[in-house]
PDB file of C-alpha atoms and ligand atoms in Angstrom:
ATOM      1  CA  UNK T  81     -13.429  -5.825 -36.597  1.00 52.00           C
ATOM      2  CA  UNK T  82     -13.790  -8.954 -33.858  1.00 61.00           C
ATOM      3  CA  UNK T  83     -17.568  -9.456 -32.519  1.00 64.00           C
ATOM      4  CA  UNK T  84     -17.007  -7.986 -29.151  1.00 63.00           C
ATOM      5  CA  UNK T  85     -15.338  -5.123 -30.643  1.00 71.00           C
ATOM      6  CA  UNK T  86     -18.254  -4.341 -32.430  1.00 82.00           C
ATOM      7  CA  UNK T  87     -20.449  -4.887 -29.625  1.00 93.00           C
ATOM      8  CA  UNK T  88     -21.260  -1.925 -27.650  1.00 97.00           C
ATOM      9  CA  UNK T  89     -19.813  -1.899 -23.681  1.00 97.00           C
ATOM     10  CA  UNK T  90     -21.244  -1.061 -20.255  1.00 98.00           C
ATOM     11  CA  UNK T  91     -20.343  -0.099 -16.627  1.00 98.00           C
ATOM     12  CA  UNK T  92     -21.371  -2.801 -14.105  1.00 98.00           C
ATOM     13  CA  UNK T  93     -20.011  -2.280 -10.087  1.00 98.00           C
ATOM     14  CA  UNK T  94     -16.467  -1.474 -11.762  1.00 98.00           C
ATOM     15  CA  UNK T  95     -16.354  -3.438 -14.484  1.00 98.00           C
ATOM     16  CA  UNK T  96     -16.685  -2.236 -18.524  1.00 97.00           C
ATOM     17  CA  UNK T  97     -18.209  -5.019 -20.286  1.00 97.00           C
ATOM     18  CA  UNK T  98     -19.627  -6.178 -23.226  1.00 96.00           C
ATOM     19  CA  UNK T  99     -22.715  -5.726 -23.146  1.00 97.00           C
ATOM     20  CA  UNK T 100     -24.247  -9.183 -22.868  1.00 95.00           C
ATOM     21  CA  UNK T 101     -22.200  -9.776 -20.104  1.00 96.00           C
ATOM     22  CA  UNK T 102     -23.528  -6.859 -17.575  1.00 97.00           C
ATOM     23  CA  UNK T 103     -25.913  -9.231 -15.722  1.00 96.00           C
ATOM     24  CA  UNK T 104     -28.454  -7.550 -12.445  1.00 97.00           C
ATOM     25  CA  UNK T 105     -29.686 -10.277 -10.532  1.00 97.00           C
ATOM     26  CA  UNK T 106     -33.863 -11.084  -9.746  1.00 98.00           C
ATOM     27  CA  UNK T 107     -32.706 -10.213  -6.431  1.00 98.00           C
ATOM     28  CA  UNK T 108     -31.406  -6.892  -7.250  1.00 98.00           C
ATOM     29  CA  UNK T 109     -34.133  -4.195  -5.316  1.00 98.00           C
ATOM     30  CA  UNK T 110     -34.076  -2.291  -8.590  1.00 98.00           C
ATOM     31  CA  UNK T 111     -35.959  -5.337 -10.413  1.00 98.00           C
ATOM     32  CA  UNK T 112     -37.900  -6.324  -7.469  1.00 98.00           C
ATOM     33  CA  UNK T 113     -39.126  -3.050  -6.521  1.00 98.00           C
ATOM     34  CA  UNK T 114     -38.195  -0.059  -8.392  1.00 98.00           C
ATOM     35  CA  UNK T 115     -35.755   0.502  -5.759  1.00 98.00           C
ATOM     36  CA  UNK T 116     -33.371   2.696  -8.081  1.00 98.00           C
ATOM     37  CA  UNK T 117     -32.532   6.031  -9.571  1.00 98.00           C
ATOM     38  CA  UNK T 118     -31.281   7.072 -12.905  1.00 98.00           C
ATOM     39  CA  UNK T 119     -30.153   9.579 -15.120  1.00 98.00           C
ATOM     40  CA  UNK T 120     -29.722   9.978 -18.814  1.00 98.00           C
ATOM     41  CA  UNK T 121     -27.899  13.080 -21.033  1.00 98.00           C
ATOM     42  CA  UNK T 122     -27.198  12.718 -24.466  1.00 98.00           C
ATOM     43  CA  UNK T 123     -24.516  13.263 -27.839  1.00 98.00           C
ATOM     44  CA  UNK T 124     -24.786  16.120 -29.726  1.00 98.00           C
ATOM     45  CA  UNK T 125     -22.604  15.422 -32.760  1.00 98.00           C
ATOM     46  CA  UNK T 126     -21.014  12.941 -30.460  1.00 98.00           C
ATOM     47  CA  UNK T 127     -20.475  15.404 -28.067  1.00 98.00           C
ATOM     48  CA  UNK T 128     -21.819  14.805 -24.842  1.00 98.00           C
ATOM     49  CA  UNK T 129     -24.209  17.368 -23.348  1.00 98.00           C
ATOM     50  CA  UNK T 130     -24.635  19.104 -19.834  1.00 98.00           C
ATOM     51  CA  UNK T 131     -23.057  15.842 -18.504  1.00 98.00           C
ATOM     52  CA  UNK T 132     -22.080  17.642 -14.538  1.00 98.00           C
ATOM     53  CA  UNK T 133     -25.762  18.880 -14.679  1.00 98.00           C
ATOM     54  CA  UNK T 134     -27.081  15.485 -15.386  1.00 98.00           C
ATOM     55  CA  UNK T 135     -24.837  14.039 -12.821  1.00 98.00           C
ATOM     56  CA  UNK T 136     -25.676  16.357 -10.328  1.00 98.00           C
ATOM     57  CA  UNK T 137     -29.473  15.680 -10.672  1.00 98.00           C
ATOM     58  CA  UNK T 138     -28.531  12.056 -10.278  1.00 98.00           C
ATOM     59  CA  UNK T 139     -26.519  12.780  -6.721  1.00 98.00           C
ATOM     60  CA  UNK T 140     -29.810  14.474  -5.231  1.00 98.00           C
ATOM     61  CA  UNK T 141     -32.003  11.811  -6.710  1.00 98.00           C
ATOM     62  CA  UNK T 142     -29.923   9.753  -4.989  1.00 98.00           C
ATOM     63  CA  UNK T 143     -29.411  11.738  -1.623  1.00 98.00           C
ATOM     64  CA  UNK T 144     -33.685  11.485  -2.125  1.00 98.00           C
ATOM     65  CA  UNK T 145     -33.646   7.877  -1.914  1.00 98.00           C
ATOM     66  CA  UNK T 146     -30.828   7.454   0.567  1.00 98.00           C
ATOM     67  CA  UNK T 147     -28.470   4.801  -1.709  1.00 98.00           C
ATOM     68  CA  UNK T 148     -24.723   5.235  -1.431  1.00 98.00           C
ATOM     69  CA  UNK T 149     -23.634   4.877  -5.466  1.00 98.00           C
ATOM     70  CA  UNK T 150     -20.138   4.229  -3.539  1.00 98.00           C
ATOM     71  CA  UNK T 151     -18.431   6.521  -5.864  1.00 98.00           C
ATOM     72  CA  UNK T 152     -17.931   9.833  -6.431  1.00 98.00           C
ATOM     73  CA  UNK T 153     -19.527  12.704  -8.570  1.00 98.00           C
ATOM     74  CA  UNK T 154     -16.210  13.256 -10.555  1.00 98.00           C
ATOM     75  CA  UNK T 155     -15.871   9.007 -10.850  1.00 98.00           C
ATOM     76  CA  UNK T 156     -19.243   8.615 -11.970  1.00 98.00           C
ATOM     77  CA  UNK T 157     -18.348  11.353 -14.632  1.00 98.00           C
ATOM     78  CA  UNK T 158     -14.829   9.425 -15.486  1.00 98.00           C
ATOM     79  CA  UNK T 159     -16.812   6.684 -15.791  1.00 98.00           C
ATOM     80  CA  UNK T 160     -19.374   7.910 -17.823  1.00 98.00           C
ATOM     81  CA  UNK T 161     -16.748   9.370 -20.249  1.00 98.00           C
ATOM     82  CA  UNK T 162     -15.353   6.198 -20.823  1.00 98.00           C
ATOM     83  CA  UNK T 163     -17.826   4.155 -21.317  1.00 98.00           C
ATOM     84  CA  UNK T 164     -18.920   6.801 -24.217  1.00 98.00           C
ATOM     85  CA  UNK T 165     -15.380   7.018 -25.550  1.00 97.00           C
ATOM     86  CA  UNK T 166     -14.936   3.201 -26.094  1.00 97.00           C
ATOM     87  CA  UNK T 167     -18.618   2.974 -27.612  1.00 97.00           C
ATOM     88  CA  UNK T 168     -18.062   6.109 -30.150  1.00 96.00           C
ATOM     89  CA  UNK T 169     -16.677   3.935 -33.009  1.00 96.00           C
ATOM     90  CA  UNK T 170     -19.646   1.860 -33.133  1.00 96.00           C
ATOM     91  CA  UNK T 171     -22.122   4.925 -33.667  1.00 96.00           C
ATOM     92  CA  UNK T 172     -22.771   6.323 -37.238  1.00 95.00           C
ATOM     93  CA  UNK T 173     -21.998  10.197 -37.846  1.00 95.00           C
ATOM     94  CA  UNK T 174     -25.151  11.498 -37.879  1.00 96.00           C
ATOM     95  CA  UNK T 175     -26.537   9.559 -34.649  1.00 97.00           C
ATOM     96  CA  UNK T 176     -26.024  10.043 -31.165  1.00 98.00           C
ATOM     97  CA  UNK T 177     -26.226   8.371 -27.964  1.00 98.00           C
ATOM     98  CA  UNK T 178     -28.510   8.193 -24.384  1.00 98.00           C
ATOM     99  CA  UNK T 179     -25.650   7.951 -21.975  1.00 98.00           C
ATOM    100  CA  UNK T 180     -26.906   6.684 -18.953  1.00 98.00           C
ATOM    101  CA  UNK T 181     -26.185   6.172 -15.056  1.00 98.00           C
ATOM    102  CA  UNK T 182     -27.990   4.086 -13.189  1.00 98.00           C
ATOM    103  CA  UNK T 183     -27.747   2.775  -9.619  1.00 98.00           C
ATOM    104  CA  UNK T 184     -30.138   0.532  -7.698  1.00 98.00           C
ATOM    105  CA  UNK T 185     -29.678  -0.350  -3.724  1.00 98.00           C
ATOM    106  CA  UNK T 186     -28.108  -3.756  -4.355  1.00 98.00           C
ATOM    107  CA  UNK T 187     -28.877  -7.007  -3.987  1.00 98.00           C
ATOM    108  CA  UNK T 188     -31.478  -8.589  -1.020  1.00 98.00           C
ATOM    109  CA  UNK T 189     -28.813 -11.401  -0.316  1.00 97.00           C
ATOM    110  CA  UNK T 190     -30.718 -14.732   1.223  1.00 97.00           C
ATOM    111  CA  UNK T 191     -30.460 -14.564   4.691  1.00 95.00           C
ATOM    112  CA  UNK T 192     -27.172 -17.115   5.593  1.00 95.00           C
ATOM    113  CA  UNK T 193     -26.617 -17.732   2.852  1.00 96.00           C
ATOM    114  CA  UNK T 194     -23.274 -17.211   0.589  1.00 95.00           C
ATOM    115  CA  UNK T 195     -24.137 -13.157  -0.235  1.00 95.00           C
ATOM    116  CA  UNK T 196     -24.306 -12.829  -4.094  1.00 94.00           C
ATOM    117  CA  UNK T 197     -23.856  -9.009  -3.938  1.00 96.00           C
ATOM    118  CA  UNK T 198     -22.981  -6.525  -1.637  1.00 96.00           C
ATOM    119  CA  UNK T 199     -23.266  -3.105  -2.034  1.00 97.00           C
ATOM    120  CA  UNK T 200     -24.919  -0.975  -4.516  1.00 98.00           C
ATOM    121  CA  UNK T 201     -25.615  -2.052  -8.599  1.00 98.00           C
ATOM    122  CA  UNK T 202     -24.306   0.965 -10.516  1.00 98.00           C
ATOM    123  CA  UNK T 203     -24.733   0.493 -14.888  1.00 98.00           C
ATOM    124  CA  UNK T 204     -23.344   3.022 -17.207  1.00 98.00           C
ATOM    125  CA  UNK T 205     -24.717   2.860 -20.458  1.00 98.00           C
ATOM    126  CA  UNK T 206     -24.975   4.142 -23.797  1.00 98.00           C
ATOM    127  CA  UNK T 207     -28.115   3.827 -26.085  1.00 98.00           C
ATOM    128  CA  UNK T 208     -28.372   5.200 -29.468  1.00 97.00           C
ATOM    129  CA  UNK T 209     -31.093   8.044 -30.268  1.00 98.00           C
ATOM    130  CA  UNK T 210     -35.085   6.511 -31.549  1.00 96.00           C
ATOM    131  CA  UNK T 211     -34.125   9.496 -34.163  1.00 97.00           C
ATOM    132  CA  UNK T 212     -36.154   7.323 -37.167  1.00 96.00           C
ATOM    133  CA  UNK T 213     -39.542   7.041 -34.675  1.00 95.00           C
ATOM    134  CA  UNK T 214     -39.627  10.569 -33.325  1.00 95.00           C
ATOM    135  CA  UNK T 215     -38.757  11.892 -36.943  1.00 95.00           C
ATOM    136  CA  UNK T 216     -42.102  12.626 -37.623  1.00 95.00           C
ATOM    137  CA  UNK T 217     -43.157  15.009 -34.648  1.00 96.00           C
ATOM    138  CA  UNK T 218     -40.418  17.367 -35.982  1.00 96.00           C
ATOM    139  CA  UNK T 219     -42.728  18.103 -39.333  1.00 94.00           C
ATOM    140  CA  UNK T 220     -45.880  17.256 -38.183  1.00 95.00           C
ATOM    141  CA  UNK T 221     -45.447  18.282 -34.300  1.00 97.00           C
ATOM    142  CA  UNK T 222     -47.019  16.078 -31.635  1.00 97.00           C
ATOM    143  CA  UNK T 223     -50.705  15.024 -30.463  1.00 97.00           C
ATOM    144  CA  UNK T 224     -50.532  15.552 -26.651  1.00 98.00           C
ATOM    145  CA  UNK T 225     -53.458  13.270 -25.215  1.00 98.00           C
ATOM    146  CA  UNK T 226     -53.995  14.233 -20.982  1.00 98.00           C
ATOM    147  CA  UNK T 227     -54.648  10.844 -19.693  1.00 98.00           C
ATOM    148  CA  UNK T 228     -56.980  10.428 -16.370  1.00 98.00           C
ATOM    149  CA  UNK T 229     -54.074   9.300 -14.374  1.00 98.00           C
ATOM    150  CA  UNK T 230     -52.171  11.741 -12.233  1.00 98.00           C
ATOM    151  CA  UNK T 231     -48.371  12.283 -11.711  1.00 98.00           C
ATOM    152  CA  UNK T 232     -47.641  10.902  -8.614  1.00 98.00           C
ATOM    153  CA  UNK T 233     -48.018  13.808  -6.174  1.00 97.00           C
ATOM    154  CA  UNK T 234     -44.633  15.123  -4.238  1.00 97.00           C
ATOM    155  CA  UNK T 235     -46.080  14.562  -0.837  1.00 97.00           C
ATOM    156  CA  UNK T 236     -46.358  10.748  -1.992  1.00 97.00           C
ATOM    157  CA  UNK T 237     -43.091  10.292  -3.914  1.00 98.00           C
ATOM    158  CA  UNK T 238     -41.198  13.228  -5.221  1.00 98.00           C
ATOM    159  CA  UNK T 239     -41.364  13.445  -9.087  1.00 98.00           C
ATOM    160  CA  UNK T 240     -38.225  15.979  -8.677  1.00 98.00           C
ATOM    161  CA  UNK T 241     -36.156  12.653  -8.105  1.00 98.00           C
ATOM    162  CA  UNK T 242     -35.327  10.611 -11.092  1.00 98.00           C
ATOM    163  CA  UNK T 243     -36.485   7.257  -9.977  1.00 98.00           C
ATOM    164  CA  UNK T 244     -36.904   3.855 -11.340  1.00 98.00           C
ATOM    165  CA  UNK T 245     -40.647   3.986 -10.567  1.00 97.00           C
ATOM    166  CA  UNK T 246     -42.447   5.148 -14.038  1.00 97.00           C
ATOM    167  CA  UNK T 247     -45.604   2.587 -13.829  1.00 97.00           C
ATOM    168  CA  UNK T 248     -47.678   5.581 -13.248  1.00 97.00           C
ATOM    169  CA  UNK T 249     -46.529   7.556 -15.994  1.00 98.00           C
ATOM    170  CA  UNK T 250     -46.304   4.286 -18.212  1.00 98.00           C
ATOM    171  CA  UNK T 251     -50.349   4.182 -17.289  1.00 98.00           C
ATOM    172  CA  UNK T 252     -50.788   7.681 -18.109  1.00 98.00           C
ATOM    173  CA  UNK T 253     -49.161   6.301 -21.350  1.00 98.00           C
ATOM    174  CA  UNK T 254     -51.169   3.494 -22.122  1.00 98.00           C
ATOM    175  CA  UNK T 255     -54.302   5.226 -21.407  1.00 98.00           C
ATOM    176  CA  UNK T 256     -53.367   8.024 -23.964  1.00 98.00           C
ATOM    177  CA  UNK T 257     -52.342   5.306 -26.418  1.00 97.00           C
ATOM    178  CA  UNK T 258     -55.270   3.280 -26.208  1.00 98.00           C
ATOM    179  CA  UNK T 259     -56.903   6.732 -27.796  1.00 95.00           C
ATOM    180  CA  UNK T 260     -54.505   7.803 -30.557  1.00 96.00           C
ATOM    181  CA  UNK T 261     -51.534   5.558 -30.429  1.00 96.00           C
ATOM    182  CA  UNK T 262     -49.608   7.661 -31.796  1.00 94.00           C
ATOM    183  CA  UNK T 263     -50.182  10.205 -29.043  1.00 96.00           C
ATOM    184  CA  UNK T 264     -47.632  11.483 -26.586  1.00 97.00           C
ATOM    185  CA  UNK T 265     -49.054  11.387 -22.987  1.00 98.00           C
ATOM    186  CA  UNK T 266     -48.946  14.380 -20.679  1.00 98.00           C
ATOM    187  CA  UNK T 267     -50.068  14.063 -16.948  1.00 98.00           C
ATOM    188  CA  UNK T 268     -52.119  16.504 -14.816  1.00 98.00           C
ATOM    189  CA  UNK T 269     -50.829  16.857 -11.109  1.00 98.00           C
ATOM    190  CA  UNK T 270     -52.635  16.277  -7.741  1.00 98.00           C
ATOM    191  CA  UNK T 271     -54.691  19.871  -8.252  1.00 98.00           C
ATOM    192  CA  UNK T 272     -55.329  18.945 -12.468  1.00 98.00           C
ATOM    193  CA  UNK T 273     -52.957  21.348 -13.628  1.00 98.00           C
ATOM    194  CA  UNK T 274     -50.477  20.037 -16.493  1.00 98.00           C
ATOM    195  CA  UNK T 275     -47.925  18.178 -15.049  1.00 98.00           C
ATOM    196  CA  UNK T 276     -45.102  15.815 -17.132  1.00 98.00           C
ATOM    197  CA  UNK T 277     -45.503  13.333 -19.828  1.00 97.00           C
ATOM    198  CA  UNK T 278     -42.908  10.400 -19.833  1.00 95.00           C
ATOM    199  CA  UNK T 279     -39.607  11.026 -20.211  1.00 96.00           C
ATOM    200  CA  UNK T 280     -40.875  14.997 -20.999  1.00 98.00           C
ATOM    201  CA  UNK T 281     -41.629  18.697 -19.862  1.00 98.00           C
ATOM    202  CA  UNK T 282     -44.329  20.909 -21.128  1.00 98.00           C
ATOM    203  CA  UNK T 283     -44.831  24.321 -22.408  1.00 98.00           C
ATOM    204  CA  UNK T 284     -47.665  26.311 -23.428  1.00 98.00           C
ATOM    205  CA  UNK T 285     -47.180  30.001 -25.744  1.00 98.00           C
ATOM    206  CA  UNK T 286     -49.870  32.394 -25.536  1.00 97.00           C
ATOM    207  CA  UNK T 287     -49.572  35.901 -26.642  1.00 96.00           C
ATOM    208  CA  UNK T 288     -45.393  35.504 -26.421  1.00 97.00           C
ATOM    209  CA  UNK T 289     -45.723  34.631 -23.210  1.00 98.00           C
ATOM    210  CA  UNK T 290     -44.256  31.256 -22.464  1.00 98.00           C
ATOM    211  CA  UNK T 291     -45.668  28.731 -19.098  1.00 98.00           C
ATOM    212  CA  UNK T 292     -44.507  25.678 -17.476  1.00 98.00           C
ATOM    213  CA  UNK T 293     -45.533  23.658 -14.890  1.00 98.00           C
ATOM    214  CA  UNK T 294     -43.795  24.546 -11.127  1.00 97.00           C
ATOM    215  CA  UNK T 295     -40.746  22.394 -10.533  1.00 97.00           C
ATOM    216  CA  UNK T 296     -42.266  21.182  -7.176  1.00 97.00           C
ATOM    217  CA  UNK T 297     -44.811  18.681  -9.489  1.00 97.00           C
ATOM    218  CA  UNK T 298     -42.147  17.835 -12.494  1.00 98.00           C
ATOM    219  CA  UNK T 299     -38.557  16.354 -13.480  1.00 98.00           C
ATOM    220  CA  UNK T 300     -36.851  19.308 -13.176  1.00 98.00           C
ATOM    221  CA  UNK T 301     -35.734  18.497 -16.746  1.00 98.00           C
ATOM    222  CA  UNK T 302     -32.127  20.102 -17.762  1.00 98.00           C
ATOM    223  CA  UNK T 303     -33.686  20.295 -21.211  1.00 98.00           C
ATOM    224  CA  UNK T 304     -36.566  22.440 -19.504  1.00 98.00           C
ATOM    225  CA  UNK T 305     -34.490  24.555 -17.849  1.00 98.00           C
ATOM    226  CA  UNK T 306     -31.486  25.416 -21.235  1.00 98.00           C
ATOM    227  CA  UNK T 307     -35.221  26.194 -23.165  1.00 98.00           C
ATOM    228  CA  UNK T 308     -35.717  28.756 -19.879  1.00 98.00           C
ATOM    229  CA  UNK T 309     -32.670  30.038 -20.555  1.00 98.00           C
ATOM    230  CA  UNK T 310     -33.072  30.417 -24.093  1.00 98.00           C
ATOM    231  CA  UNK T 311     -36.172  32.248 -23.446  1.00 98.00           C
ATOM    232  CA  UNK T 312     -34.609  34.953 -21.048  1.00 97.00           C
ATOM    233  CA  UNK T 313     -31.411  35.581 -23.464  1.00 97.00           C
ATOM    234  CA  UNK T 314     -34.253  36.366 -26.056  1.00 98.00           C
ATOM    235  CA  UNK T 315     -36.343  38.448 -23.707  1.00 98.00           C
ATOM    236  CA  UNK T 316     -39.504  35.820 -24.122  1.00 98.00           C
ATOM    237  CA  UNK T 317     -41.178  36.553 -21.041  1.00 98.00           C
ATOM    238  CA  UNK T 318     -41.548  32.836 -19.029  1.00 98.00           C
ATOM    239  CA  UNK T 319     -43.766  32.088 -15.993  1.00 98.00           C
ATOM    240  CA  UNK T 320     -43.500  29.264 -13.641  1.00 98.00           C
ATOM    241  CA  UNK T 321     -46.476  28.326 -12.222  1.00 98.00           C
ATOM    242  CA  UNK T 322     -50.426  25.854 -13.000  1.00 98.00           C
ATOM    243  CA  UNK T 323     -51.208  25.398 -16.136  1.00 98.00           C
ATOM    244  CA  UNK T 324     -54.747  23.913 -16.477  1.00 98.00           C
ATOM    245  CA  UNK T 325     -56.557  22.390 -19.477  1.00 98.00           C
ATOM    246  CA  UNK T 326     -58.468  25.817 -20.095  1.00 98.00           C
ATOM    247  CA  UNK T 327     -55.364  27.512 -20.403  1.00 98.00           C
ATOM    248  CA  UNK T 328     -53.902  24.476 -22.631  1.00 97.00           C
ATOM    249  CA  UNK T 329     -57.060  24.653 -24.731  1.00 97.00           C
ATOM    250  CA  UNK T 330     -56.944  28.408 -25.322  1.00 97.00           C
ATOM    251  CA  UNK T 331     -52.764  28.273 -25.706  1.00 97.00           C
ATOM    252  CA  UNK T 332     -51.012  29.851 -29.194  1.00 97.00           C
ATOM    253  CA  UNK T 333     -48.704  27.126 -29.106  1.00 97.00           C
ATOM    254  CA  UNK T 334     -47.248  24.469 -27.047  1.00 98.00           C
ATOM    255  CA  UNK T 335     -44.082  21.798 -27.305  1.00 98.00           C
ATOM    256  CA  UNK T 336     -42.029  19.672 -24.770  1.00 98.00           C
ATOM    257  CA  UNK T 337     -38.718  19.401 -23.728  1.00 98.00           C
ATOM    258  CA  UNK T 338     -36.604  16.218 -23.427  1.00 98.00           C
ATOM    259  CA  UNK T 339     -32.972  15.585 -23.512  1.00 98.00           C
ATOM    260  CA  UNK T 340     -33.470  13.439 -26.582  1.00 97.00           C
ATOM    261  CA  UNK T 341     -36.413  15.542 -28.157  1.00 98.00           C
ATOM    262  CA  UNK T 342     -34.384  18.561 -27.067  1.00 98.00           C
ATOM    263  CA  UNK T 343     -37.719  20.820 -28.189  1.00 98.00           C
ATOM    264  CA  UNK T 344     -40.417  19.341 -29.731  1.00 98.00           C
ATOM    265  CA  UNK T 345     -43.500  21.208 -31.238  1.00 98.00           C
ATOM    266  CA  UNK T 346     -47.077  20.142 -30.324  1.00 98.00           C
ATOM    267  CA  UNK T 347     -49.494  20.828 -32.936  1.00 97.00           C
ATOM    268  CA  UNK T 348     -52.691  19.410 -30.338  1.00 97.00           C
ATOM    269  CA  UNK T 349     -53.955  18.807 -26.280  1.00 97.00           C
ATOM    270  CA  UNK T 350     -56.995  16.416 -26.540  1.00 98.00           C
ATOM    271  CA  UNK T 351     -57.552  16.796 -30.019  1.00 96.00           C
ATOM    272  CA  UNK T 352     -57.824  20.849 -29.241  1.00 96.00           C
ATOM    273  CA  UNK T 353     -55.119  22.171 -32.456  1.00 95.00           C
ATOM    274  CA  UNK T 354     -53.011  24.834 -30.904  1.00 95.00           C
ATOM    275  CA  UNK T 355     -54.114  28.649 -32.410  1.00 84.00           C
ATOM    276  CA  UNK T 356     -51.389  29.041 -34.478  1.00 81.00           C
ATOM    277  CA  UNK T 357     -51.318  26.588 -37.113  1.00 80.00           C
ATOM    278  CA  UNK T 358     -47.865  26.197 -38.576  1.00 88.00           C
ATOM    279  CA  UNK T 359     -45.698  24.279 -37.065  1.00 93.00           C
ATOM    280  CA  UNK T 360     -43.685  24.665 -35.027  1.00 96.00           C
ATOM    281  CA  UNK T 361     -45.317  28.375 -33.949  1.00 96.00           C
ATOM    282  CA  UNK T 362     -43.017  31.322 -34.228  1.00 97.00           C
ATOM    283  CA  UNK T 363     -41.811  31.226 -30.299  1.00 97.00           C
ATOM    284  CA  UNK T 364     -41.016  28.051 -30.640  1.00 98.00           C
ATOM    285  CA  UNK T 365     -39.642  28.119 -33.707  1.00 97.00           C
ATOM    286  CA  UNK T 366     -37.470  31.093 -32.162  1.00 98.00           C
ATOM    287  CA  UNK T 367     -36.294  28.574 -28.983  1.00 98.00           C
ATOM    288  CA  UNK T 368     -35.804  25.443 -31.413  1.00 98.00           C
ATOM    289  CA  UNK T 369     -32.963  27.582 -33.414  1.00 98.00           C
ATOM    290  CA  UNK T 370     -31.606  28.934 -29.977  1.00 98.00           C
ATOM    291  CA  UNK T 371     -31.529  25.843 -28.417  1.00 98.00           C
ATOM    292  CA  UNK T 372     -29.235  24.611 -31.972  1.00 98.00           C
ATOM    293  CA  UNK T 373     -27.411  27.393 -31.930  1.00 98.00           C
ATOM    294  CA  UNK T 374     -26.424  26.768 -27.965  1.00 98.00           C
ATOM    295  CA  UNK T 375     -25.843  23.406 -28.184  1.00 98.00           C
ATOM    296  CA  UNK T 376     -23.677  23.854 -32.011  1.00 98.00           C
ATOM    297  CA  UNK T 377     -25.549  21.274 -33.704  1.00 98.00           C
ATOM    298  CA  UNK T 378     -28.695  21.025 -35.636  1.00 98.00           C
ATOM    299  CA  UNK T 379     -30.637  18.121 -33.830  1.00 98.00           C
ATOM    300  CA  UNK T 380     -34.061  19.510 -35.967  1.00 97.00           C
ATOM    301  CA  UNK T 381     -32.126  18.854 -39.595  1.00 97.00           C
ATOM    302  CA  UNK T 382     -30.672  15.356 -37.655  1.00 98.00           C
ATOM    303  CA  UNK T 383     -34.250  14.302 -36.788  1.00 97.00           C
ATOM    304  CA  UNK T 384     -35.657  15.534 -40.411  1.00 96.00           C
ATOM    305  CA  UNK T 385     -33.139  13.812 -42.686  1.00 94.00           C
ATOM    306  CA  UNK T 386     -35.189  10.627 -40.762  1.00 90.00           C
ATOM    307  CA  UNK T 387     -38.460  11.745 -41.835  1.00 85.00           C
TER     308      UNK T 387
HETATM  309  C1  LIG O 415     -40.318  12.303 -15.894  1.00 72.45           C
HETATM  310  C2  LIG O 415     -39.532  13.072 -16.457  1.00 72.45           C
HETATM  311  N1  LIG O 415     -39.934  14.482 -16.824  1.00 72.45           N
HETATM  312  C3  LIG O 415     -39.067  15.024 -17.557  1.00 72.45           C
HETATM  313  C4  LIG O 415     -37.767  14.465 -18.322  1.00 72.45           C
HETATM  314  C5  LIG O 415     -36.869  15.583 -19.393  1.00 72.45           C
HETATM  315  O1  LIG O 415     -35.863  15.695 -18.342  1.00 72.45           O
HETATM  316  P1  LIG O 415     -34.486  16.217 -19.566  1.00 72.45           P
HETATM  317  O2  LIG O 415     -34.680  17.473 -19.953  1.00 72.45           O
HETATM  318  O3  LIG O 415     -33.569  15.598 -17.984  1.00 72.45           O
HETATM  319  O4  LIG O 415     -34.365  14.962 -19.921  1.00 72.45           O
HETATM  320  C6  LIG O 415     -37.595  13.482 -17.985  1.00 72.45           C
HETATM  321  C7  LIG O 415     -36.106  12.554 -18.849  1.00 72.45           C
HETATM  322  O5  LIG O 415     -36.476  11.542 -18.678  1.00 72.45           O
HETATM  323  C8  LIG O 415     -38.732  12.715 -17.321  1.00 72.45           C
HETATM  324  O6  LIG O 415     -37.983  11.087 -17.263  1.00 72.45           O
END
């Protein structure tokens, strides 16, 4: 197989190119200001998951920041499936991909000079999931640390849009990792209630009831919604609302959700262990089993085989 065939491809502004040839200008507003939005789904056993739901959210983010990607949602899906298909032969049968779309407002061309580029910058790419790096979290559970940095408030920049502005959560993540390098940061919202982490939503369980923060203060995760649907199907009561640190410290169980993690159990919050010591706890386990069944792929074993 030639080196080229051995290289993943990505989409850039109408072309599918080897990744090494996909270049974005330093004058791109996505690079300069974070003036860009993105979305990210994954494959399960090489089959893409809820691409439509992710593209729907992506186009809501685009509308919020008023960027016209120059492509319809249907075209974005078609190109995404093509990029995925063109990269599938490079994926081990036990591995899976993140499949992501990114659109920036484009390049700030220099006045009076030949424009470098006109219109938005559109990228579609595949990235192998970091299964090995996260495998042990499924055995031991995550240690969540709540940093002092708060999640950007809806009145400042809505967390419901998936923008290229992650510095707020990155600062929070650095604070958390300074106390425990293996921790996972979950930031509080402006009111002091649990919000979300970098790339993940949070749930707690108390007396068999599942609680998660209101959508107003977080990115409405596709896996958050999937976990909520699983709870409903299983007849498990679920409450969306404010969860403060008292609620977190007296919880029986907790877990995070994200496209790549699906559901990952939490063993402590700010060093305070969950009341239920089994990892995962009984309610979390029920939801994980339902999620495995729903996607028809054992992603827990996919992680654990790397532990
Ligand atoms: C800030 C934030 N919250 C939550 C999530 C989880 O969303 P999803 O379940 O759609 O992956 C993400 C995903 O990347 C995220 O970036």
